[in-house]
Tab-separated table of C-alpha atoms in Angstrom:
chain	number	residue	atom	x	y	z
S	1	UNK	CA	200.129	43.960	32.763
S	2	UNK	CA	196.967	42.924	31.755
S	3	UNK	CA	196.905	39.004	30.502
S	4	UNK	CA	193.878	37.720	29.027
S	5	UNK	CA	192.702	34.034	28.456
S	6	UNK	CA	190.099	33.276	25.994
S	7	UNK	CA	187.423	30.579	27.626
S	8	UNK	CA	184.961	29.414	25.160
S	9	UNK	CA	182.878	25.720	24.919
S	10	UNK	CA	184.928	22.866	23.496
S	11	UNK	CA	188.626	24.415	24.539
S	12	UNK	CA	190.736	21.964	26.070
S	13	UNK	CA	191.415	22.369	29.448
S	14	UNK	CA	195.174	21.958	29.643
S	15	UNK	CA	195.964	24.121	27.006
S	16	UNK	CA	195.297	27.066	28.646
S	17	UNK	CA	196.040	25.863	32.305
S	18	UNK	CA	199.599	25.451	31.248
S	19	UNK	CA	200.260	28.692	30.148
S	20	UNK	CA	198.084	29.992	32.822
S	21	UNK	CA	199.702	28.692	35.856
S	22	UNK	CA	203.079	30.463	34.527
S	23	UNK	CA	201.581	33.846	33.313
S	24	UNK	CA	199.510	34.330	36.344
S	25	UNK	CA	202.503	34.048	39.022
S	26	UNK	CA	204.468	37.064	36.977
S	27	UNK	CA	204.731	39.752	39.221
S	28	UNK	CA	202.147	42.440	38.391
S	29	UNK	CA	200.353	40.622	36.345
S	30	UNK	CA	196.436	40.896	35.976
S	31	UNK	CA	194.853	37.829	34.840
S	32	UNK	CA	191.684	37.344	32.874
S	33	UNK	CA	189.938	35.086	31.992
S	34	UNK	CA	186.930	35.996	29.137
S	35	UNK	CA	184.615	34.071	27.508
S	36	UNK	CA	181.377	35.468	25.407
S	37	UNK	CA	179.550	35.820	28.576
S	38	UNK	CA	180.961	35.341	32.154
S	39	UNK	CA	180.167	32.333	34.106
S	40	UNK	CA	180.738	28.715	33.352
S	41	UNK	CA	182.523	27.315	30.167
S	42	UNK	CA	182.794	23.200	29.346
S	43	UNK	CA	186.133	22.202	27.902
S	44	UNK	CA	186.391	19.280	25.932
S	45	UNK	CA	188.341	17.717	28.771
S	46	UNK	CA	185.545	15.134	30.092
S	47	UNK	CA	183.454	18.236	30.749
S	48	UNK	CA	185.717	19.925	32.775
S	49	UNK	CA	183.566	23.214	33.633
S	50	UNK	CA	186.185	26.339	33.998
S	51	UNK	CA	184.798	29.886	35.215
S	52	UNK	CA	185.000	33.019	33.316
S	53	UNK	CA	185.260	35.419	35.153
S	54	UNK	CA	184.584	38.448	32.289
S	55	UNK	CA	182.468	38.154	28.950
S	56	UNK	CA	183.908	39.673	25.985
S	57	UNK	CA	182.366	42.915	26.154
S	58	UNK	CA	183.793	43.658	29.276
S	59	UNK	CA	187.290	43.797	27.994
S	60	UNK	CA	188.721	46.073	25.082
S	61	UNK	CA	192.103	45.891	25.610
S	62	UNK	CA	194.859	43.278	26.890
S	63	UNK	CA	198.616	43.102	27.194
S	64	UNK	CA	198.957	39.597	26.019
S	65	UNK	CA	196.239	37.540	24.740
S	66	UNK	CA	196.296	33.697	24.927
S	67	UNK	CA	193.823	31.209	22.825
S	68	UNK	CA	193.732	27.797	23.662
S	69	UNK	CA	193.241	25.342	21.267
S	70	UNK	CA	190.033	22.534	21.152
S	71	UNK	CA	189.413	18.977	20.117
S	72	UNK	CA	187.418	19.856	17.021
S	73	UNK	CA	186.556	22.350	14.724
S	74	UNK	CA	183.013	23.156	15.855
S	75	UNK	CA	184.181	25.969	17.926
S	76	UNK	CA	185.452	27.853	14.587
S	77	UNK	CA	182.257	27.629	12.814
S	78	UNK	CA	180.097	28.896	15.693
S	79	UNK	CA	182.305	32.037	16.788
S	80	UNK	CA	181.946	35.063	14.785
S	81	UNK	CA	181.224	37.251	17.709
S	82	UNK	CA	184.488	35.490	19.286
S	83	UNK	CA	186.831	36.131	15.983
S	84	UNK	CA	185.541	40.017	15.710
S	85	UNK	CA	186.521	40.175	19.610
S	86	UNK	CA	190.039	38.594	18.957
S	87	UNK	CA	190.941	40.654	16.132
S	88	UNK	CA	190.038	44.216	17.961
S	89	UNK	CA	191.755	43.374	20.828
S	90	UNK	CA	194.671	42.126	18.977
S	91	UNK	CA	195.081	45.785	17.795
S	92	UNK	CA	195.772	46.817	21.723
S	93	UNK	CA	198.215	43.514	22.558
S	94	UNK	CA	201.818	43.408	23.308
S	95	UNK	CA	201.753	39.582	22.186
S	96	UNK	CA	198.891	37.805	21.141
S	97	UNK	CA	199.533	34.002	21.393
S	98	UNK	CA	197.595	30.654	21.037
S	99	UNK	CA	198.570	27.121	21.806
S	100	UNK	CA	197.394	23.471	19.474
S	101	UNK	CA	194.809	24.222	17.607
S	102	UNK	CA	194.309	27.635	19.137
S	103	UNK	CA	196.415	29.162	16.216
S	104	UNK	CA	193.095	28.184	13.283
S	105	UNK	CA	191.115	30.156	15.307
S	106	UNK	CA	193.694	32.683	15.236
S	107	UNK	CA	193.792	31.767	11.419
S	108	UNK	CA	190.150	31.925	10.999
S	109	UNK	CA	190.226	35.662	12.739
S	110	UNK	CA	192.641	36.877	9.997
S	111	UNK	CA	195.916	37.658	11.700
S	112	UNK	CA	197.901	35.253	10.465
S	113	UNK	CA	197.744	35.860	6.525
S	114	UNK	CA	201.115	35.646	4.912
S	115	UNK	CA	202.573	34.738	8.120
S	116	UNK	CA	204.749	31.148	9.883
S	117	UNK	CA	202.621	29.095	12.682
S	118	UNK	CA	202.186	26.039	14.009
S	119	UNK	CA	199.551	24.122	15.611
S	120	UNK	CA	198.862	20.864	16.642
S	121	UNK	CA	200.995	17.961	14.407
S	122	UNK	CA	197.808	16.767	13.280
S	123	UNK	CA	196.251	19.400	12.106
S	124	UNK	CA	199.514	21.182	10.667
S	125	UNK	CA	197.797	21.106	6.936
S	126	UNK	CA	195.102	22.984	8.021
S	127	UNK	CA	196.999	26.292	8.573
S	128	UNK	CA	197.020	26.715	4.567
S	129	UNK	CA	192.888	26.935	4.486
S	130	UNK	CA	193.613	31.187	5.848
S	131	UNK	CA	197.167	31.819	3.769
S	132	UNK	CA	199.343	30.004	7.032
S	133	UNK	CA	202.419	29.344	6.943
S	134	UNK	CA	202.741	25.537	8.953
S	135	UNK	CA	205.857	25.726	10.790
S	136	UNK	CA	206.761	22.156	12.431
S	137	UNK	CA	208.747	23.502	15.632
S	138	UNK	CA	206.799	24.121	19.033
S	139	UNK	CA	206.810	27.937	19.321
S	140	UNK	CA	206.712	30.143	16.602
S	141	UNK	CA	207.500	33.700	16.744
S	142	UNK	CA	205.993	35.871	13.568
S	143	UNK	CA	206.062	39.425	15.117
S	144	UNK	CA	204.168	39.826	17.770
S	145	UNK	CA	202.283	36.921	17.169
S	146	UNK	CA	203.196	33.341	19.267
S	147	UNK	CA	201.926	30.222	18.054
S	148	UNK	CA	202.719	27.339	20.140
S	149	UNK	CA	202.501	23.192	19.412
S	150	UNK	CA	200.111	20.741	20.974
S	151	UNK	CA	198.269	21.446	24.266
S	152	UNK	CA	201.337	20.555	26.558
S	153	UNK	CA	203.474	23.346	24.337
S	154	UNK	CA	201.742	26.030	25.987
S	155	UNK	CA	203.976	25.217	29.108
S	156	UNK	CA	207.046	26.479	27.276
S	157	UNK	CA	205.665	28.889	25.160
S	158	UNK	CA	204.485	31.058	28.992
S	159	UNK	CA	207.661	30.275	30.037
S	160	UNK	CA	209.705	32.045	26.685
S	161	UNK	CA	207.035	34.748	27.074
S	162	UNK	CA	207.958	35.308	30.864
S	163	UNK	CA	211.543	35.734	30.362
S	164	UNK	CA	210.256	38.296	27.589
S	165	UNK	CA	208.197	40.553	30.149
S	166	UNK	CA	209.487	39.792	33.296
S	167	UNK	CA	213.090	38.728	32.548
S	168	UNK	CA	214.810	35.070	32.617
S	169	UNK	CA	215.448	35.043	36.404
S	170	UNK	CA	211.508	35.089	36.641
S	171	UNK	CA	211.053	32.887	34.414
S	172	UNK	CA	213.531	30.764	35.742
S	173	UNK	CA	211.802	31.425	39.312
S	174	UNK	CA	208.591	30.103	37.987
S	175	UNK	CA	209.854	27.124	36.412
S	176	UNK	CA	211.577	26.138	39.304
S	177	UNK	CA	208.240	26.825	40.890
S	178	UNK	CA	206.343	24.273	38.482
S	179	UNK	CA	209.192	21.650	39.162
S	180	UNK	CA	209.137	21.918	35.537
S	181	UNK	CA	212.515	19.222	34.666
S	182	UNK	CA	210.004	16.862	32.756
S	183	UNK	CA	210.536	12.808	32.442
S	184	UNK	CA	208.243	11.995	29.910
S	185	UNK	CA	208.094	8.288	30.145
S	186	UNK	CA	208.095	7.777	26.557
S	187	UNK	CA	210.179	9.266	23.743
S	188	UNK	CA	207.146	9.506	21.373
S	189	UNK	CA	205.501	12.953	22.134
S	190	UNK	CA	206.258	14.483	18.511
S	191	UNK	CA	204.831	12.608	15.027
S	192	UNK	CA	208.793	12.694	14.253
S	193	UNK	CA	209.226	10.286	17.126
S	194	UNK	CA	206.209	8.321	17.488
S	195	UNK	CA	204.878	4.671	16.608
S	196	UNK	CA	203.812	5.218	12.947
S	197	UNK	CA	201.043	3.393	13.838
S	198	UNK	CA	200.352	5.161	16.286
S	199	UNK	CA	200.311	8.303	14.727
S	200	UNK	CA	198.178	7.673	11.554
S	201	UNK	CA	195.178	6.451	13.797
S	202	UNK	CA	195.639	9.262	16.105
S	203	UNK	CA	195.979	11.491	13.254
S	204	UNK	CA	192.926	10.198	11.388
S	205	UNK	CA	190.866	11.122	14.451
S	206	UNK	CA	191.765	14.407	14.572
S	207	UNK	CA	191.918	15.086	10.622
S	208	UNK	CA	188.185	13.774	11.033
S	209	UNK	CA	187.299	16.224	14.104
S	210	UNK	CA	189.122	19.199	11.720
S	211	UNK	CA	187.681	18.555	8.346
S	212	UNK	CA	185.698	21.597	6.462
S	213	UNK	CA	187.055	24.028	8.796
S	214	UNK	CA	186.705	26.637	6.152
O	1	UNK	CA	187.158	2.694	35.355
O	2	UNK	CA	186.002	5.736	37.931
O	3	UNK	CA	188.890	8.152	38.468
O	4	UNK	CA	188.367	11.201	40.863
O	5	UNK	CA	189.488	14.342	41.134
O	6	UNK	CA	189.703	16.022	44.322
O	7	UNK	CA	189.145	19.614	43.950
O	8	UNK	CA	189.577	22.028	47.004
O	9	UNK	CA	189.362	25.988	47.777
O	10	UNK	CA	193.100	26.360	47.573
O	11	UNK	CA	194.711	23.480	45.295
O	12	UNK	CA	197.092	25.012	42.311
O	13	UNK	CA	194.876	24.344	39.476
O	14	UNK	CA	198.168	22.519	37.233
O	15	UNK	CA	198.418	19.988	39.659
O	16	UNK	CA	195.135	18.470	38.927
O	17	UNK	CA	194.244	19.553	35.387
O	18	UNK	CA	197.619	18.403	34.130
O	19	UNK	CA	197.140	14.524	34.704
O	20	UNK	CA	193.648	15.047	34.109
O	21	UNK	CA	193.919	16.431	30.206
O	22	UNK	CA	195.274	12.748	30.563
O	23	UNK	CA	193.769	10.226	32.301
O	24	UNK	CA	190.298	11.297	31.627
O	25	UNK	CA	191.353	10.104	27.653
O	26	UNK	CA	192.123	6.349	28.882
O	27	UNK	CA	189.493	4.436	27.105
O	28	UNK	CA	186.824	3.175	29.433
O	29	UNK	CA	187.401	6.112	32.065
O	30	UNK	CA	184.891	7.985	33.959
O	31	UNK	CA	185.789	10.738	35.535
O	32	UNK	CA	184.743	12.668	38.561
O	33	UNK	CA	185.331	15.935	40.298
O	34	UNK	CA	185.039	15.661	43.801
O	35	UNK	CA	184.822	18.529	45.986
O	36	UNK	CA	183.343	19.502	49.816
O	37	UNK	CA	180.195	20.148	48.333
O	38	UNK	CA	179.388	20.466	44.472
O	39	UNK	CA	180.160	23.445	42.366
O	40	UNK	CA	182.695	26.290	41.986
O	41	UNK	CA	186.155	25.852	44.059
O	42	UNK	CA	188.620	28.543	43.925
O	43	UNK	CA	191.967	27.334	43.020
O	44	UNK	CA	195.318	29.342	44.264
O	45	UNK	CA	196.034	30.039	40.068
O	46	UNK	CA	195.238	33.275	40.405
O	47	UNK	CA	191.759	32.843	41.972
O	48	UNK	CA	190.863	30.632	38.855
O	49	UNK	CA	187.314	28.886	39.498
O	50	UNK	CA	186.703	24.894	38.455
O	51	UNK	CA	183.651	23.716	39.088
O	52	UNK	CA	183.208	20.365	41.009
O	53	UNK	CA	180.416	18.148	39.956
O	54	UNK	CA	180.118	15.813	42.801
O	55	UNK	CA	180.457	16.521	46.810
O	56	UNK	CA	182.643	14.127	48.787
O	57	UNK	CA	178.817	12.556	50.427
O	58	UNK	CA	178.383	11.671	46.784
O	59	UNK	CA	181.271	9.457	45.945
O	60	UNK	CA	182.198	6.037	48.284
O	61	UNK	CA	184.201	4.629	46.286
O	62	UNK	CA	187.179	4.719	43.291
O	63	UNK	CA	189.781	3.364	41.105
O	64	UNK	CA	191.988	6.003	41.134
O	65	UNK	CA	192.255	8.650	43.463
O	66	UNK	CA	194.264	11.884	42.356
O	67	UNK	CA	194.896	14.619	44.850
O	68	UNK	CA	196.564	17.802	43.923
O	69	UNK	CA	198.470	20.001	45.842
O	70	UNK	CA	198.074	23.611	47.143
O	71	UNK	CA	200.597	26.657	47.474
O	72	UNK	CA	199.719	26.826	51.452
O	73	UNK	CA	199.201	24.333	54.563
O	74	UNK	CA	196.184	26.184	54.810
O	75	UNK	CA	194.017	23.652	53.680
O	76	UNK	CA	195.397	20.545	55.386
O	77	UNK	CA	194.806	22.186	58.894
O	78	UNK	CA	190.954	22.702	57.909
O	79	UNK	CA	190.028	19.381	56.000
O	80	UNK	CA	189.599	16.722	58.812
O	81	UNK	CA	186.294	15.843	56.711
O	82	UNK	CA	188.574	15.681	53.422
O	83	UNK	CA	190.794	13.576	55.214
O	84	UNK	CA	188.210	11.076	56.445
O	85	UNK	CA	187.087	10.496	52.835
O	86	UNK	CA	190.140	10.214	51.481
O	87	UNK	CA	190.905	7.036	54.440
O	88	UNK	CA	187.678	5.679	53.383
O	89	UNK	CA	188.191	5.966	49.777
O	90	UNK	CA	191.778	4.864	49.849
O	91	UNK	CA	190.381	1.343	51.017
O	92	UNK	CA	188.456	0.969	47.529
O	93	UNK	CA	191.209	2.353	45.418
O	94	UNK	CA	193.352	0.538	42.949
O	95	UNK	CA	195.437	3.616	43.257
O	96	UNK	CA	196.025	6.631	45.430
O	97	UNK	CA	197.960	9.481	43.561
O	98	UNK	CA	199.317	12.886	44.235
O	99	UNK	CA	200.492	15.876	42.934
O	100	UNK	CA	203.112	17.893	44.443
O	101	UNK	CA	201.975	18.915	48.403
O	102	UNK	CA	199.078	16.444	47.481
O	103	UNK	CA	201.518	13.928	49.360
O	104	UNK	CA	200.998	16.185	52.520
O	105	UNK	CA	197.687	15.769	52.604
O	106	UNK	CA	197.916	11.507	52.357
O	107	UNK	CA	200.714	12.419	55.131
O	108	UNK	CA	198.072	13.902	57.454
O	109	UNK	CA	194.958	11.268	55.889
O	110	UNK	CA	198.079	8.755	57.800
O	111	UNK	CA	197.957	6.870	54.536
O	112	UNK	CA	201.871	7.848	54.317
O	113	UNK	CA	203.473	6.252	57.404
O	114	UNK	CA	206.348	3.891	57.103
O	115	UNK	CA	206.569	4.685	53.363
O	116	UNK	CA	208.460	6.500	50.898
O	117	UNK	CA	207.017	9.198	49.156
O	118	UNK	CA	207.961	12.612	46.972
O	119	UNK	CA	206.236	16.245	47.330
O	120	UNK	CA	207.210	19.637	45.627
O	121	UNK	CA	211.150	20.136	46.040
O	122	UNK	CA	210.909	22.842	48.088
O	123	UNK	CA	208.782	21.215	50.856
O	124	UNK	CA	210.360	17.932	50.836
O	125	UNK	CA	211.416	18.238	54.767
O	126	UNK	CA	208.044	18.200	55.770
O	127	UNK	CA	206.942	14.800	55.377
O	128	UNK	CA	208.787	14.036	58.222
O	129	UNK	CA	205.594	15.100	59.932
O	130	UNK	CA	204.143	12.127	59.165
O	131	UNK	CA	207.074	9.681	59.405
O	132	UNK	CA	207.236	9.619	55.554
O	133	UNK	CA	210.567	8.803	54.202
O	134	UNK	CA	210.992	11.811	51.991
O	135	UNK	CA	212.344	10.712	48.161
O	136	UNK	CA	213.769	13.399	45.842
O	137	UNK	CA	212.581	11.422	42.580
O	138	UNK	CA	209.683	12.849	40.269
O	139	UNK	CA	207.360	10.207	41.070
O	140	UNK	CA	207.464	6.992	43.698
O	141	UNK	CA	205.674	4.577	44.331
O	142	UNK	CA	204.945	2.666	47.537
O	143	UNK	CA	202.382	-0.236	46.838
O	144	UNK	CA	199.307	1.082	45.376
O	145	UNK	CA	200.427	4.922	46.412
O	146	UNK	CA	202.493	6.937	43.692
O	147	UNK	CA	203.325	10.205	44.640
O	148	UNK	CA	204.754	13.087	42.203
O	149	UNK	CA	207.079	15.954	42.367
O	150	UNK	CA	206.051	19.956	41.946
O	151	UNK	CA	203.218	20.573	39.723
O	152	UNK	CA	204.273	19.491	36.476
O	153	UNK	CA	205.188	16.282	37.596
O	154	UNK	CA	201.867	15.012	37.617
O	155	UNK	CA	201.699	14.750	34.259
O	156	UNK	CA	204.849	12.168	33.813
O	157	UNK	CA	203.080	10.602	36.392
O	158	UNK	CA	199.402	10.437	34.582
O	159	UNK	CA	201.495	8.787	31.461
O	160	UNK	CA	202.988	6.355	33.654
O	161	UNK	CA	199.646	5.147	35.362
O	162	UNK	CA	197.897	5.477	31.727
O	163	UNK	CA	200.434	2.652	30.785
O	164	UNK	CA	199.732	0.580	33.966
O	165	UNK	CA	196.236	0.507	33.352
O	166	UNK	CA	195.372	0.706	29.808
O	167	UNK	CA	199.013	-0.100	28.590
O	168	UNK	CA	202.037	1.731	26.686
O	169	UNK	CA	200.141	1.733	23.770
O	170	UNK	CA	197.149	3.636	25.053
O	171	UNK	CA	199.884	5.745	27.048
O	172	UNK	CA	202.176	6.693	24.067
O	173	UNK	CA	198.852	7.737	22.124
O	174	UNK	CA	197.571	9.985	25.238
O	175	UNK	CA	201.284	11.461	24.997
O	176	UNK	CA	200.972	12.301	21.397
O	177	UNK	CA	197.869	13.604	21.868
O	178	UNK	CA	199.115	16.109	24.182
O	179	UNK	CA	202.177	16.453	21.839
O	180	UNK	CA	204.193	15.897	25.192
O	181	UNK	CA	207.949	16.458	23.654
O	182	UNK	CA	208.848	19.149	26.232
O	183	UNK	CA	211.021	21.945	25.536
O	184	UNK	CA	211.358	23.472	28.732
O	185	UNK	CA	213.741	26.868	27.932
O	186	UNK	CA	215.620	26.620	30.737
O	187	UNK	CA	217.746	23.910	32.445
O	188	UNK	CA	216.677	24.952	36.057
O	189	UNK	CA	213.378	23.078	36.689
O	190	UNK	CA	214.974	20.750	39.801
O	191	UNK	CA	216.193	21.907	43.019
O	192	UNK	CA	219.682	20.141	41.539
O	193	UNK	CA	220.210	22.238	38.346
O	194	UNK	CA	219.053	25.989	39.732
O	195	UNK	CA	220.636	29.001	39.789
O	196	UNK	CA	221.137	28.783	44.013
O	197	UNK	CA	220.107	32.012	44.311
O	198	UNK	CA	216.312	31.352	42.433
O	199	UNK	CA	216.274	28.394	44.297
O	200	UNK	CA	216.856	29.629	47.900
O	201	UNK	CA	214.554	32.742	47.678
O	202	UNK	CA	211.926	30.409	45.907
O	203	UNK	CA	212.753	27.829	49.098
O	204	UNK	CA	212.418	31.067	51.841
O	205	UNK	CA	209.394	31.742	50.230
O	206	UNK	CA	207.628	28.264	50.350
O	207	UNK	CA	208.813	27.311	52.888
O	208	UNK	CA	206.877	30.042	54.859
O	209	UNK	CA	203.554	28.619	53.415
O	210	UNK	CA	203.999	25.704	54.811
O	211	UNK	CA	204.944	26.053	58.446
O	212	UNK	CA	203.690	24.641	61.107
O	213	UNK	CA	201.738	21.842	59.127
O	214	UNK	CA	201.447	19.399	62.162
């Protein structure tokens, strides 16, 4: 079982880490992580610097396929060569999935015309720009296709998805693995929830960093 | 603010990247990643590669300290030069953290003795090693030292110092941010609520790893 993780400049580092940490203890899995060329890659996590180990050429075909989201938009406009790699090897996947904003990109490639998705609450509008569905729940099945919420819904979407391939006693294995019984110490972590306040600066930040995207 | 990172060959990538999508958001922070020596360690996440931008020579002093944990004792029986900057670093600290079997390491630093402290579930029996009153809680805190359950934990516990320092304000927008409304899809993410069966062959299993610590 092949997995791959899509690296690329301005991804934010959590959102794939999540997911990552989960997929990558699945027995028999193969994990990969593939940027546009191998080497290193700076999230938009204070810089964090994350290792690829593959470029995209080096891999033409994938099991599951997992795009993380980013802090702004810039990523979109600059990745042609990224997009035309996405949608070929989203011909070969089992599941191709993204997490926050990873799910425009996955937009922007094509593969989610006519379809239901989420993304990041703040960004939710922006779905419509490629013929998106915005679905406010944090995972999203449409097909074979996976969207999950905001960075930190990546943990549960890997989880869902292991109990798909690997069956819900390994899935259950790994979650018990990841001590995963959260306490968040505030009830605030959905724009349902949260401090209106709050939300409308956070959200004018991000509309700001997400603006044009098309 | 200067928060560190300590990266090592070893440490489960989630356990430091986790409270770090956080705390490296807090208005005012500057982060660090601190290894042995600068550039690429290999976490135990499938061989994942982060890249370290400062060597322990490099950094004397902090306001927060966050050590992660690693899937093996391995690297607590070869880090007597870790643990000597971790004393010395300790002394500047407004906090000392950790991240699952981070707390082992503070353990054999010494920084643990006489106090109560939490590790990964499955481990939790050997902090005795270091005459550390072991706490099944997700995080504790002894004095300036706050100490977090398995993996996942550390990111209730970056929320929770986010609010200490900055305030719940600053913390509830970090948690929106992150879109931290967890929807874990099982109920079996503590030792407590597992199937026994998961949890004793995940115990066996860990267990093994960490033999012989002392």
């Amino acid at each position: 079982m092949q997995i791959a993780f899509l690296f690329y400049d301005g991804m934010t580092a959590l959102d794939a880490i999540g997911p990552h940490e989960i997929l990558c203890r699945v027995p028999g899995a193969k994990v990969q992580r593939v940027a546009k060329k191998a080497g290193a890659v700076r999230t938009d996590s204070a810089g964090l610097e994350l290792i690829a180990d593959y470029a995209l050429a080096d891999v033409s075909y994938v099991d599951i396929l997992v795009i993380p989201g980013a802090g702004s938009a810039t990523t979109l406009r600059d990745s042609p060569e990224i997009l035309a790699w996405i949608r070929s090897i989203h011909a070969t996947t089992q599941w191709t999935t993204s997490v926050c904003t990873g799910s425009l990109i996955l937009g922007a490639a094509g593969l989610l015309s006519g379809l239901r998705a989420t993304t990041h609450w703040a960004v939710m509008d922006r779905l419509s720009a490629w013929d998106v569905e915005p679905v406010s729940e944090r995972i999203v099945e449409s097909g074979k296709i996976i969207t999950a919420a905001g960075v930190s819904a990546g943990i549960d979407m890997a989880l869902i998805l292991a109990a798909k391939i690997a069956g819900p006693q390994v899935a259950q294995t790994l979650q018990l693995g990841i001590e995963y019984d959260p306490e968040p110490p505030f009830d605030t972590g959905s724009a349902k929830k949260a401090n209106p306040k709050i939300r409308d600066a956070l959200l004018a930040r991000m509309s700001a960093q997400f603006e044009n995207i098309k």
